[in-house]
Amino acid sequence: MRLIGGVAVAAACILAGAAFAEVAPQDVKIVDGALEMALTDKAGDPVAGRDTFAGRKKGNCLACHMVTSLLDEEQFHGEVGPPLDGVGDVYSAAELRARIVNPKTDLPDTIMPSFYHLGGNRVAEQFAGKTILTAQEVEDVVAYLLTLKE
Ligand code: HEC
């Protein structure tokens, strides 16, 4: 039974992959701090993006960033990076996408991880050879950040 379940999941993944084209991490091109092309052709979902943003096992963006609108729901907000209130006013989707995908393109010494890039991060072994976020998770987080307006 377990094997059958695994095959079904694998088949579902293949189908999902076929339904939505994705830009592979090695094909990403950041130009002037912006990544114009979305990583998937499924529009980002800000609600899912909020969960990825705050989730300790996913983006964990709150480890380094404070967001005022999440203060009631989430206990710990870090201060290593700037607060992200109002980033949806300041940056375009393309700029936010570039920042999440690979901030080291513009800030070689930043401690912010590259969330959709192979190599270059000092990451836990579980991420070796994988990106920290999937293409869709990046798009979802971009959609969420665009809702942070003041
Ligand atoms: C390890 C700490 C760390 C984590 C985790 C982190 N960041 Fe950052 N982030 C930074 C730092 C530091 C900066 C400021 C740029 C610099 O000096 O490196 C920054 C800058 C930014 C900026 C630009 C803000 C501005 O006002 O210019 C955005 C947007 C951003 N981060 C989004 C995210 C998102 C989204 C995540 C999660 C997917 C995330 N960050 C995770 C440390 C982090």
PDB file of C-alpha atoms in Angstrom, residues 30-147:
ATOM      1  CA  ILE A  30      18.507  39.071 -12.514  1.00  0.00           C
ATOM      2  CA  VAL A  31      19.080  42.369 -14.353  1.00  0.00           C
ATOM      3  CA  ASP A  32      19.512  45.674 -12.477  1.00  0.00           C
ATOM      4  CA  GLY A  33      18.158  44.211  -9.260  1.00  0.00           C
ATOM      5  CA  ALA A  34      15.005  42.916 -10.908  1.00  0.00           C
ATOM      6  CA  LEU A  35      13.733  39.573 -12.089  1.00  0.00           C
ATOM      7  CA  GLU A  36      10.932  40.463 -14.467  1.00  0.00           C
ATOM      8  CA  MET A  37       9.792  36.989 -15.396  1.00  0.00           C
ATOM      9  CA  ALA A  38       7.676  35.118 -12.861  1.00  0.00           C
ATOM     10  CA  LEU A  39       9.141  31.744 -11.909  1.00  0.00           C
ATOM     11  CA  THR A  40       5.866  29.941 -12.611  1.00  0.00           C
ATOM     12  CA  ASP A  41       2.840  30.690 -14.740  1.00  0.00           C
ATOM     13  CA  LYS A  42       0.497  30.298 -11.782  1.00  0.00           C
ATOM     14  CA  ALA A  43      -0.108  33.657 -10.109  1.00  0.00           C
ATOM     15  CA  GLY A  44       1.279  33.989  -6.594  1.00  0.00           C
ATOM     16  CA  ASP A  45      -1.166  33.467  -3.736  1.00  0.00           C
ATOM     17  CA  PRO A  46      -0.671  36.057  -0.962  1.00  0.00           C
ATOM     18  CA  VAL A  47      -2.384  33.883   1.673  1.00  0.00           C
ATOM     19  CA  ALA A  48      -0.081  30.930   1.007  1.00  0.00           C
ATOM     20  CA  GLY A  49       2.776  33.424   0.794  1.00  0.00           C
ATOM     21  CA  ARG A  50       2.054  34.711   4.268  1.00  0.00           C
ATOM     22  CA  ASP A  51       2.362  31.153   5.616  1.00  0.00           C
ATOM     23  CA  THR A  52       5.605  30.543   3.779  1.00  0.00           C
ATOM     24  CA  PHE A  53       6.910  33.899   4.994  1.00  0.00           C
ATOM     25  CA  ALA A  54       6.144  33.216   8.646  1.00  0.00           C
ATOM     26  CA  GLY A  55       6.617  29.420   8.678  1.00  0.00           C
ATOM     27  CA  ARG A  56       9.673  28.408  10.653  1.00  0.00           C
ATOM     28  CA  LYS A  57      10.454  25.525   8.331  1.00  0.00           C
ATOM     29  CA  LYS A  58       9.924  27.443   5.098  1.00  0.00           C
ATOM     30  CA  GLY A  59      10.895  31.026   4.430  1.00  0.00           C
ATOM     31  CA  ASN A  60      11.353  31.849   8.090  1.00  0.00           C
ATOM     32  CA  CYS A  61      11.625  35.464   6.989  1.00  0.00           C
ATOM     33  CA  LEU A  62      10.476  36.591  10.447  1.00  0.00           C
ATOM     34  CA  ALA A  63      13.728  35.252  11.884  1.00  0.00           C
ATOM     35  CA  CYS A  64      15.342  38.399  10.481  1.00  0.00           C
ATOM     36  CA  HIS A  65      12.485  40.769   9.626  1.00  0.00           C
ATOM     37  CA  MET A  66       9.686  42.439  11.560  1.00  0.00           C
ATOM     38  CA  VAL A  67       6.229  42.984  10.067  1.00  0.00           C
ATOM     39  CA  THR A  68       3.868  45.084  12.175  1.00  0.00           C
ATOM     40  CA  SER A  69       0.706  43.459  10.801  1.00  0.00           C
ATOM     41  CA  LEU A  70       1.929  40.030  11.982  1.00  0.00           C
ATOM     42  CA  LEU A  71       2.817  41.107  15.529  1.00  0.00           C
ATOM     43  CA  ASP A  72      -0.491  39.828  16.920  1.00  0.00           C
ATOM     44  CA  GLU A  73      -0.213  36.416  15.291  1.00  0.00           C
ATOM     45  CA  GLU A  74       3.474  35.598  15.416  1.00  0.00           C
ATOM     46  CA  GLN A  75       5.608  35.874  18.520  1.00  0.00           C
ATOM     47  CA  PHE A  76       9.154  36.243  17.354  1.00  0.00           C
ATOM     48  CA  HIS A  77      10.247  38.895  14.877  1.00  0.00           C
ATOM     49  CA  GLY A  78      13.943  39.341  14.167  1.00  0.00           C
ATOM     50  CA  GLU A  79      15.862  42.567  13.729  1.00  0.00           C
ATOM     51  CA  VAL A  80      18.819  41.451  11.645  1.00  0.00           C
ATOM     52  CA  GLY A  81      17.145  42.747   8.497  1.00  0.00           C
ATOM     53  CA  PRO A  82      15.018  45.875   8.089  1.00  0.00           C
ATOM     54  CA  PRO A  83      11.285  45.827   8.963  1.00  0.00           C
ATOM     55  CA  LEU A  84       9.293  44.953   5.846  1.00  0.00           C
ATOM     56  CA  ASP A  85       6.332  47.256   6.499  1.00  0.00           C
ATOM     57  CA  GLY A  86       5.529  49.088   3.280  1.00  0.00           C
ATOM     58  CA  VAL A  87       7.840  47.096   0.979  1.00  0.00           C
ATOM     59  CA  GLY A  88       4.873  46.677  -1.358  1.00  0.00           C
ATOM     60  CA  ASP A  89       4.929  50.445  -1.903  1.00  0.00           C
ATOM     61  CA  VAL A  90       8.667  50.680  -2.361  1.00  0.00           C
ATOM     62  CA  TYR A  91       9.539  47.710  -4.563  1.00  0.00           C
ATOM     63  CA  SER A  92       8.063  46.189  -7.694  1.00  0.00           C
ATOM     64  CA  ALA A  93       7.232  42.486  -7.949  1.00  0.00           C
ATOM     65  CA  ALA A  94      10.342  42.045 -10.115  1.00  0.00           C
ATOM     66  CA  GLU A  95      12.564  43.666  -7.475  1.00  0.00           C
ATOM     67  CA  LEU A  96      11.057  41.652  -4.631  1.00  0.00           C
ATOM     68  CA  ARG A  97      11.410  38.441  -6.651  1.00  0.00           C
ATOM     69  CA  ALA A  98      15.097  39.168  -7.307  1.00  0.00           C
ATOM     70  CA  ARG A  99      15.668  39.923  -3.628  1.00  0.00           C
ATOM     71  CA  ILE A 100      14.208  36.597  -2.546  1.00  0.00           C
ATOM     72  CA  VAL A 101      15.675  34.471  -5.339  1.00  0.00           C
ATOM     73  CA  ASN A 102      19.256  35.634  -4.903  1.00  0.00           C
ATOM     74  CA  PRO A 103      19.998  38.794  -2.891  1.00  0.00           C
ATOM     75  CA  LYS A 104      23.730  38.141  -3.349  1.00  0.00           C
ATOM     76  CA  THR A 105      23.448  39.295  -6.962  1.00  0.00           C
ATOM     77  CA  ASP A 106      23.382  42.884  -5.710  1.00  0.00           C
ATOM     78  CA  LEU A 107      24.632  42.482  -2.143  1.00  0.00           C
ATOM     79  CA  PRO A 108      27.452  39.922  -2.285  1.00  0.00           C
ATOM     80  CA  ASP A 109      28.040  40.079   1.472  1.00  0.00           C
ATOM     81  CA  THR A 110      24.430  39.939   2.638  1.00  0.00           C
ATOM     82  CA  ILE A 111      23.524  37.374   5.244  1.00  0.00           C
ATOM     83  CA  MET A 112      20.064  37.037   3.711  1.00  0.00           C
ATOM     84  CA  PRO A 113      19.866  33.554   2.159  1.00  0.00           C
ATOM     85  CA  SER A 114      19.283  33.041  -1.546  1.00  0.00           C
ATOM     86  CA  PHE A 115      15.955  31.260  -1.513  1.00  0.00           C
ATOM     87  CA  TYR A 116      15.864  30.050  -5.115  1.00  0.00           C
ATOM     88  CA  HIS A 117      19.482  29.431  -5.961  1.00  0.00           C
ATOM     89  CA  LEU A 118      21.696  26.372  -5.924  1.00  0.00           C
ATOM     90  CA  GLY A 119      24.871  26.750  -3.932  1.00  0.00           C
ATOM     91  CA  GLY A 120      26.255  29.824  -2.233  1.00  0.00           C
ATOM     92  CA  ASN A 121      24.234  29.391   0.938  1.00  0.00           C
ATOM     93  CA  ARG A 122      25.554  27.975   4.149  1.00  0.00           C
ATOM     94  CA  VAL A 123      22.512  25.801   4.604  1.00  0.00           C
ATOM     95  CA  ALA A 124      21.451  22.757   6.506  1.00  0.00           C
ATOM     96  CA  GLU A 125      22.225  19.479   4.795  1.00  0.00           C
ATOM     97  CA  GLN A 126      18.546  18.969   4.010  1.00  0.00           C
ATOM     98  CA  PHE A 127      18.823  21.809   1.468  1.00  0.00           C
ATOM     99  CA  ALA A 128      22.012  20.626  -0.264  1.00  0.00           C
ATOM    100  CA  GLY A 129      21.276  20.429  -3.999  1.00  0.00           C
ATOM    101  CA  LYS A 130      17.805  21.945  -3.482  1.00  0.00           C
ATOM    102  CA  THR A 131      16.459  25.439  -3.345  1.00  0.00           C
ATOM    103  CA  ILE A 132      15.135  26.573   0.039  1.00  0.00           C
ATOM    104  CA  LEU A 133      11.800  27.615  -1.474  1.00  0.00           C
ATOM    105  CA  THR A 134      10.078  26.195  -4.526  1.00  0.00           C
ATOM    106  CA  ALA A 135       9.358  28.429  -7.510  1.00  0.00           C
ATOM    107  CA  GLN A 136       5.707  28.654  -6.461  1.00  0.00           C
ATOM    108  CA  GLU A 137       6.592  29.505  -2.869  1.00  0.00           C
ATOM    109  CA  VAL A 138       8.739  32.400  -4.140  1.00  0.00           C
ATOM    110  CA  GLU A 139       5.826  33.686  -6.241  1.00  0.00           C
ATOM    111  CA  ASP A 140       3.482  33.353  -3.253  1.00  0.00           C
ATOM    112  CA  VAL A 141       5.859  35.298  -0.980  1.00  0.00           C
ATOM    113  CA  VAL A 142       6.209  38.031  -3.636  1.00  0.00           C
ATOM    114  CA  ALA A 143       2.392  38.272  -3.772  1.00  0.00           C
ATOM    115  CA  TYR A 144       2.289  38.530   0.024  1.00  0.00           C
ATOM    116  CA  LEU A 145       4.986  41.228   0.176  1.00  0.00           C
ATOM    117  CA  LEU A 146       3.038  43.275  -2.383  1.00  0.00           C
ATOM    118  CA  THR A 147       0.171  43.418   0.141  1.00  0.00           C
TER     119      THR A 147
END
